[in-house]
mmCIF file of C-alpha atoms in Angstrom:
data_model
loop_
_atom_site.group_PDB
_atom_site.id
_atom_site.type_symbol
_atom_site.label_atom_id
_atom_site.label_comp_id
_atom_site.label_asym_id
_atom_site.label_seq_id
_atom_site.Cartn_x
_atom_site.Cartn_y
_atom_site.Cartn_z
ATOM 1 C CA UNK A 1441 20.967 -2.770 -2.760
ATOM 2 C CA UNK A 1442 17.416 -1.659 -3.439
ATOM 3 C CA UNK A 1443 14.748 -3.010 -1.126
ATOM 4 C CA UNK A 1444 12.983 -4.868 -3.936
ATOM 5 C CA UNK A 1445 14.555 -5.509 -7.322
ATOM 6 C CA UNK A 1446 13.161 -6.876 -10.532
ATOM 7 C CA UNK A 1447 14.524 -7.373 -14.006
ATOM 8 C CA UNK A 1448 12.685 -4.741 -16.028
ATOM 9 C CA UNK A 1449 12.653 -6.940 -19.125
ATOM 10 C CA UNK A 1450 11.054 -6.910 -21.567
ATOM 11 C CA UNK A 1451 10.398 -10.616 -21.284
ATOM 12 C CA UNK A 1452 8.921 -12.286 -24.332
ATOM 13 C CA UNK A 1453 7.287 -15.720 -24.058
ATOM 14 C CA UNK A 1454 5.381 -17.752 -26.669
ATOM 15 C CA UNK A 1455 1.715 -18.461 -26.053
ATOM 16 C CA UNK A 1456 1.179 -21.634 -24.056
ATOM 17 C CA UNK A 1457 4.641 -21.567 -22.473
ATOM 18 C CA UNK A 1458 5.580 -20.851 -18.851
ATOM 19 C CA UNK A 1459 6.501 -17.271 -18.006
ATOM 20 C CA UNK A 1460 8.861 -16.857 -15.052
ATOM 21 C CA UNK A 1461 9.130 -13.505 -13.280
ATOM 22 C CA UNK A 1462 11.695 -12.935 -10.575
ATOM 23 C CA UNK A 1463 12.229 -10.578 -7.672
ATOM 24 C CA UNK A 1464 14.998 -10.251 -5.079
ATOM 25 C CA UNK A 1465 14.770 -8.327 -1.842
ATOM 26 C CA UNK A 1466 16.880 -6.931 0.967
ATOM 27 C CA UNK A 1467 16.663 -7.282 4.753
ATOM 28 C CA UNK A 1468 14.867 -3.941 4.879
ATOM 29 C CA UNK A 1469 11.530 -5.447 3.877
ATOM 30 C CA UNK A 1470 9.167 -7.744 5.714
ATOM 31 C CA UNK A 1471 9.034 -11.195 4.193
ATOM 32 C CA UNK A 1472 5.532 -10.922 2.811
ATOM 33 C CA UNK A 1473 5.187 -10.393 -0.882
ATOM 34 C CA UNK A 1474 2.557 -9.216 -3.266
ATOM 35 C CA UNK A 1475 2.444 -9.634 -7.029
ATOM 36 C CA UNK A 1476 0.480 -7.044 -8.952
ATOM 37 C CA UNK A 1477 -0.338 -6.972 -12.654
ATOM 38 C CA UNK A 1478 -0.604 -3.643 -14.428
ATOM 39 C CA UNK A 1479 -1.937 -3.234 -17.928
ATOM 40 C CA UNK A 1480 -0.802 -0.219 -19.886
ATOM 41 C CA UNK A 1481 -2.659 2.879 -18.732
ATOM 42 C CA UNK A 1482 -4.362 1.039 -15.875
ATOM 43 C CA UNK A 1483 -3.741 0.720 -12.152
ATOM 44 C CA UNK A 1484 -2.089 -2.290 -10.489
ATOM 45 C CA UNK A 1485 -4.338 -5.217 -9.586
ATOM 46 C CA UNK A 1486 -3.395 -7.880 -7.077
ATOM 47 C CA UNK A 1487 -2.666 -11.336 -8.466
ATOM 48 C CA UNK A 1488 -1.232 -13.172 -5.496
ATOM 49 C CA UNK A 1489 0.321 -12.766 -2.101
ATOM 50 C CA UNK A 1490 2.773 -15.121 -0.392
ATOM 51 C CA UNK A 1491 4.015 -15.070 3.181
ATOM 52 C CA UNK A 1492 5.548 -18.507 3.787
ATOM 53 C CA UNK A 1493 8.493 -20.314 2.283
ATOM 54 C CA UNK A 1494 7.596 -22.575 -0.606
ATOM 55 C CA UNK A 1495 5.011 -22.486 -3.343
ATOM 56 C CA UNK A 1496 1.494 -21.108 -3.488
ATOM 57 C CA UNK A 1497 -0.724 -21.930 -6.438
ATOM 58 C CA UNK A 1498 -3.812 -20.142 -7.736
ATOM 59 C CA UNK A 1499 -5.075 -21.315 -11.098
ATOM 60 C CA UNK A 1500 -2.392 -20.729 -13.710
ATOM 61 C CA UNK A 1501 -0.302 -18.701 -11.286
ATOM 62 C CA UNK A 1502 2.282 -20.012 -8.823
ATOM 63 C CA UNK A 1503 4.221 -17.814 -6.428
ATOM 64 C CA UNK A 1504 7.442 -19.143 -4.946
ATOM 65 C CA UNK A 1505 9.249 -17.732 -1.925
ATOM 66 C CA UNK A 1506 12.760 -18.673 -0.871
ATOM 67 C CA UNK A 1507 13.654 -16.737 2.259
ATOM 68 C CA UNK A 1508 17.166 -18.158 2.513
ATOM 69 C CA UNK A 1509 18.025 -16.795 -0.929
ATOM 70 C CA UNK A 1510 15.831 -13.683 -0.533
ATOM 71 C CA UNK A 1511 14.118 -14.521 -3.757
ATOM 72 C CA UNK A 1512 10.476 -14.553 -4.818
ATOM 73 C CA UNK A 1513 9.092 -15.533 -8.193
ATOM 74 C CA UNK A 1514 5.833 -15.743 -10.112
ATOM 75 C CA UNK A 1515 5.216 -18.467 -12.658
ATOM 76 C CA UNK A 1516 2.444 -18.200 -15.216
ATOM 77 C CA UNK A 1517 1.551 -21.501 -16.852
ATOM 78 C CA UNK A 1518 -0.131 -21.807 -20.237
ATOM 79 C CA UNK A 1519 0.596 -18.140 -20.947
ATOM 80 C CA UNK A 1520 -2.081 -16.245 -22.837
ATOM 81 C CA UNK A 1521 -1.816 -12.997 -24.837
ATOM 82 C CA UNK A 1522 -4.050 -11.429 -22.161
ATOM 83 C CA UNK A 1523 -1.209 -12.007 -19.674
ATOM 84 C CA UNK A 1524 0.841 -9.371 -21.500
ATOM 85 C CA UNK A 1525 1.339 -6.645 -18.895
ATOM 86 C CA UNK A 1526 3.848 -5.274 -16.419
ATOM 87 C CA UNK A 1527 4.210 -7.372 -13.266
ATOM 88 C CA UNK A 1528 5.141 -5.632 -10.032
ATOM 89 C CA UNK A 1529 6.634 -7.277 -6.971
ATOM 90 C CA UNK A 1530 6.008 -5.485 -3.651
ATOM 91 C CA UNK A 1531 6.776 -5.947 0.035
ATOM 92 C CA UNK A 1532 6.119 -3.910 3.195
ATOM 93 C CA UNK A 1533 9.079 -1.906 4.417
ATOM 94 C CA UNK A 1534 10.342 -3.050 7.817
ATOM 95 C CA UNK A 1535 8.845 -0.812 10.461
ATOM 96 C CA UNK A 1536 7.244 1.648 8.072
ATOM 97 C CA UNK A 1537 3.696 1.826 6.880
ATOM 98 C CA UNK A 1538 4.453 1.550 3.194
ATOM 99 C CA UNK A 1539 4.750 -0.944 0.386
ATOM 100 C CA UNK A 1540 7.965 -0.941 -1.573
ATOM 101 C CA UNK A 1541 7.712 -1.850 -5.241
ATOM 102 C CA UNK A 1542 10.195 -3.206 -7.702
ATOM 103 C CA UNK A 1543 10.558 -1.488 -11.046
ATOM 104 C CA UNK A 1544 8.273 -4.059 -12.674
ATOM 105 C CA UNK A 1545 8.882 -6.589 -15.452
ATOM 106 C CA UNK A 1546 7.189 -6.028 -18.781
ATOM 107 C CA UNK A 1547 5.899 -9.354 -20.107
ATOM 108 C CA UNK A 1548 4.778 -9.956 -23.683
ATOM 109 C CA UNK A 1549 3.064 -13.182 -24.704
ATOM 110 C CA UNK A 1550 3.454 -13.839 -28.412
ATOM 111 C CA UNK A 1551 0.598 -15.682 -30.174
ATOM 112 C CA UNK B 640 -18.443 -4.135 -2.417
ATOM 113 C CA UNK B 641 -17.363 -1.029 -4.305
ATOM 114 C CA UNK B 642 -13.670 -0.621 -5.032
ATOM 115 C CA UNK B 643 -11.374 2.314 -4.489
ATOM 116 C CA UNK B 644 -12.492 5.407 -6.358
ATOM 117 C CA UNK B 645 -10.401 8.373 -7.381
ATOM 118 C CA UNK B 646 -11.431 11.707 -8.812
ATOM 119 C CA UNK B 647 -10.777 13.274 -11.155
ATOM 120 C CA UNK B 648 -9.431 10.672 -13.553
ATOM 121 C CA UNK B 649 -7.574 13.175 -15.708
ATOM 122 C CA UNK B 650 -6.228 16.643 -15.046
ATOM 123 C CA UNK B 651 -4.299 19.145 -17.085
ATOM 124 C CA UNK B 652 -2.653 22.013 -15.222
ATOM 125 C CA UNK B 653 0.030 24.573 -15.918
ATOM 126 C CA UNK B 654 3.232 25.171 -14.004
ATOM 127 C CA UNK B 655 2.744 27.079 -10.790
ATOM 128 C CA UNK B 656 -0.838 26.018 -10.256
ATOM 129 C CA UNK B 657 -1.982 23.767 -7.482
ATOM 130 C CA UNK B 658 -4.118 20.636 -7.616
ATOM 131 C CA UNK B 659 -6.210 18.519 -5.246
ATOM 132 C CA UNK B 660 -6.878 14.835 -5.857
ATOM 133 C CA UNK B 661 -9.467 12.776 -4.024
ATOM 134 C CA UNK B 662 -9.635 9.118 -3.004
ATOM 135 C CA UNK B 663 -12.458 7.121 -1.453
ATOM 136 C CA UNK B 664 -11.279 3.800 -0.001
ATOM 137 C CA UNK B 665 -13.110 0.505 0.072
ATOM 138 C CA UNK B 666 -15.814 0.546 2.723
ATOM 139 C CA UNK B 667 -14.349 -0.505 6.067
ATOM 140 C CA UNK B 668 -10.755 0.252 5.097
ATOM 141 C CA UNK B 669 -9.080 2.779 7.335
ATOM 142 C CA UNK B 670 -5.695 3.087 5.667
ATOM 143 C CA UNK B 671 -5.100 5.110 2.526
ATOM 144 C CA UNK B 672 -1.737 5.282 0.797
ATOM 145 C CA UNK B 673 -0.747 7.501 -2.092
ATOM 146 C CA UNK B 674 1.812 6.690 -4.780
ATOM 147 C CA UNK B 675 3.270 8.504 -7.736
ATOM 148 C CA UNK B 676 4.043 6.487 -10.835
ATOM 149 C CA UNK B 677 6.273 7.718 -13.636
ATOM 150 C CA UNK B 678 8.004 5.771 -16.413
ATOM 151 C CA UNK B 679 11.437 6.613 -15.084
ATOM 152 C CA UNK B 680 10.942 6.189 -11.341
ATOM 153 C CA UNK B 681 8.266 3.532 -11.152
ATOM 154 C CA UNK B 682 5.867 3.464 -8.208
ATOM 155 C CA UNK B 683 7.011 5.735 -5.417
ATOM 156 C CA UNK B 684 5.391 6.077 -2.030
ATOM 157 C CA UNK B 685 4.085 9.521 -1.125
ATOM 158 C CA UNK B 686 2.341 9.093 2.244
ATOM 159 C CA UNK B 687 -0.023 6.931 4.240
ATOM 160 C CA UNK B 688 -2.950 7.918 6.430
ATOM 161 C CA UNK B 689 -4.746 5.921 9.060
ATOM 162 C CA UNK B 690 -7.598 7.266 11.158
ATOM 163 C CA UNK B 691 -6.905 10.823 9.993
ATOM 164 C CA UNK B 692 -3.230 10.629 10.997
ATOM 165 C CA UNK B 693 -0.274 10.599 8.652
ATOM 166 C CA UNK B 694 1.836 7.630 9.717
ATOM 167 C CA UNK B 695 4.533 7.724 7.099
ATOM 168 C CA UNK B 696 5.817 10.000 4.401
ATOM 169 C CA UNK B 697 8.023 9.330 1.409
ATOM 170 C CA UNK B 698 10.866 11.408 0.052
ATOM 171 C CA UNK B 699 8.887 14.110 -1.676
ATOM 172 C CA UNK B 700 9.117 17.881 -1.220
ATOM 173 C CA UNK B 701 6.753 19.750 1.054
ATOM 174 C CA UNK B 702 4.709 20.827 -1.972
ATOM 175 C CA UNK B 703 3.063 17.424 -1.676
ATOM 176 C CA UNK B 704 0.623 17.154 1.185
ATOM 177 C CA UNK B 705 -2.404 15.168 2.132
ATOM 178 C CA UNK B 706 -5.095 14.627 4.659
ATOM 179 C CA UNK B 707 -7.698 12.099 5.652
ATOM 180 C CA UNK B 708 -11.215 12.731 6.828
ATOM 181 C CA UNK B 709 -13.229 10.945 9.494
ATOM 182 C CA UNK B 710 -14.977 8.828 6.847
ATOM 183 C CA UNK B 711 -11.517 7.631 5.654
ATOM 184 C CA UNK B 712 -11.708 9.564 2.403
ATOM 185 C CA UNK B 713 -8.404 11.169 1.584
ATOM 186 C CA UNK B 714 -7.144 14.074 -0.467
ATOM 187 C CA UNK B 715 -3.691 14.946 -1.656
ATOM 188 C CA UNK B 716 -2.593 18.380 -2.724
ATOM 189 C CA UNK B 717 0.315 19.475 -4.860
ATOM 190 C CA UNK B 718 1.153 23.156 -4.810
ATOM 191 C CA UNK B 719 3.297 25.135 -7.241
ATOM 192 C CA UNK B 720 3.195 22.449 -9.884
ATOM 193 C CA UNK B 721 6.324 21.596 -11.844
ATOM 194 C CA UNK B 722 6.646 19.803 -15.167
ATOM 195 C CA UNK B 723 8.155 16.828 -13.344
ATOM 196 C CA UNK B 724 4.953 16.346 -11.360
ATOM 197 C CA UNK B 725 3.286 14.918 -14.449
ATOM 198 C CA UNK B 726 2.476 11.357 -13.441
ATOM 199 C CA UNK B 727 -0.168 8.827 -12.583
ATOM 200 C CA UNK B 728 -1.210 9.311 -8.959
ATOM 201 C CA UNK B 729 -2.506 6.163 -7.358
ATOM 202 C CA UNK B 730 -4.400 5.706 -4.161
ATOM 203 C CA UNK B 731 -4.492 2.342 -2.371
ATOM 204 C CA UNK B 732 -6.642 1.280 0.544
ATOM 205 C CA UNK B 733 -6.309 -1.485 3.109
ATOM 206 C CA UNK B 734 -7.746 -2.403 6.488
ATOM 207 C CA UNK B 735 -4.782 -1.525 8.609
ATOM 208 C CA UNK B 736 -1.949 -0.348 6.380
ATOM 209 C CA UNK B 737 1.203 -1.867 4.970
ATOM 210 C CA UNK B 738 1.514 -4.531 7.615
ATOM 211 C CA UNK B 739 2.957 -7.866 6.708
ATOM 212 C CA UNK B 740 -0.216 -9.504 5.473
ATOM 213 C CA UNK B 741 -2.530 -6.596 4.776
ATOM 214 C CA UNK B 742 -3.365 -6.291 1.082
ATOM 215 C CA UNK B 743 -3.500 -2.909 -0.583
ATOM 216 C CA UNK B 744 -6.079 -2.388 -3.326
ATOM 217 C CA UNK B 745 -5.522 0.319 -5.879
ATOM 218 C CA UNK B 746 -7.895 2.821 -7.353
ATOM 219 C CA UNK B 747 -7.910 3.651 -11.085
ATOM 220 C CA UNK B 748 -5.556 6.577 -10.601
ATOM 221 C CA UNK B 749 -5.525 10.229 -11.598
ATOM 222 C CA UNK B 750 -3.452 11.116 -14.645
ATOM 223 C CA UNK B 751 -1.955 14.561 -14.051
ATOM 224 C CA UNK B 752 -0.344 16.449 -16.905
ATOM 225 C CA UNK B 753 1.520 19.664 -16.147
ATOM 226 C CA UNK B 754 2.136 21.975 -19.113
#
């Protein structure tokens, strides 16, 4: 199993709906997670981080962490066309000074 | 506070040449990590430097090397370029490195094309 896995998509969601992005992870990563958004041709930018079990909300974004199921997700409420991007899930590798990234999920919000 | 800067932004080289990329981290950040991003492989870790010391290295050949200076600026070098080295090279800085709660901030990247 890869350290961090994401469904590469593409995921298509109508404007105004909730977009749900998912990530699973192995025991080889520390249980702290970072969601990055990457627009085409640009570098990743941090959206949210989550370290504890449960939900963490920031504006239209909610990160959810379930350590028992080794599952982390990002919900985007009231999706906007500007949310169309690739979303990357990342976690620090256990014992190593590096972030491990999933393959990313390409999200398209349709007007 | 200024963000992470990378130079140059774009490079075109031919096979066999060598290239040096530069990264200036956010002021106060001591850790610099380098990543290679390609459509097929995604974001892959190259190496991480902290206080001028390489702490970790990814699974890349020895043609890829780096260093960090006393002001935390970092350079990476790729020698004997191959077509497969064409990629977006990203630098990320953080206070302490990829610890459990330390956030990495990315620079704009250097787009390298090898012909």
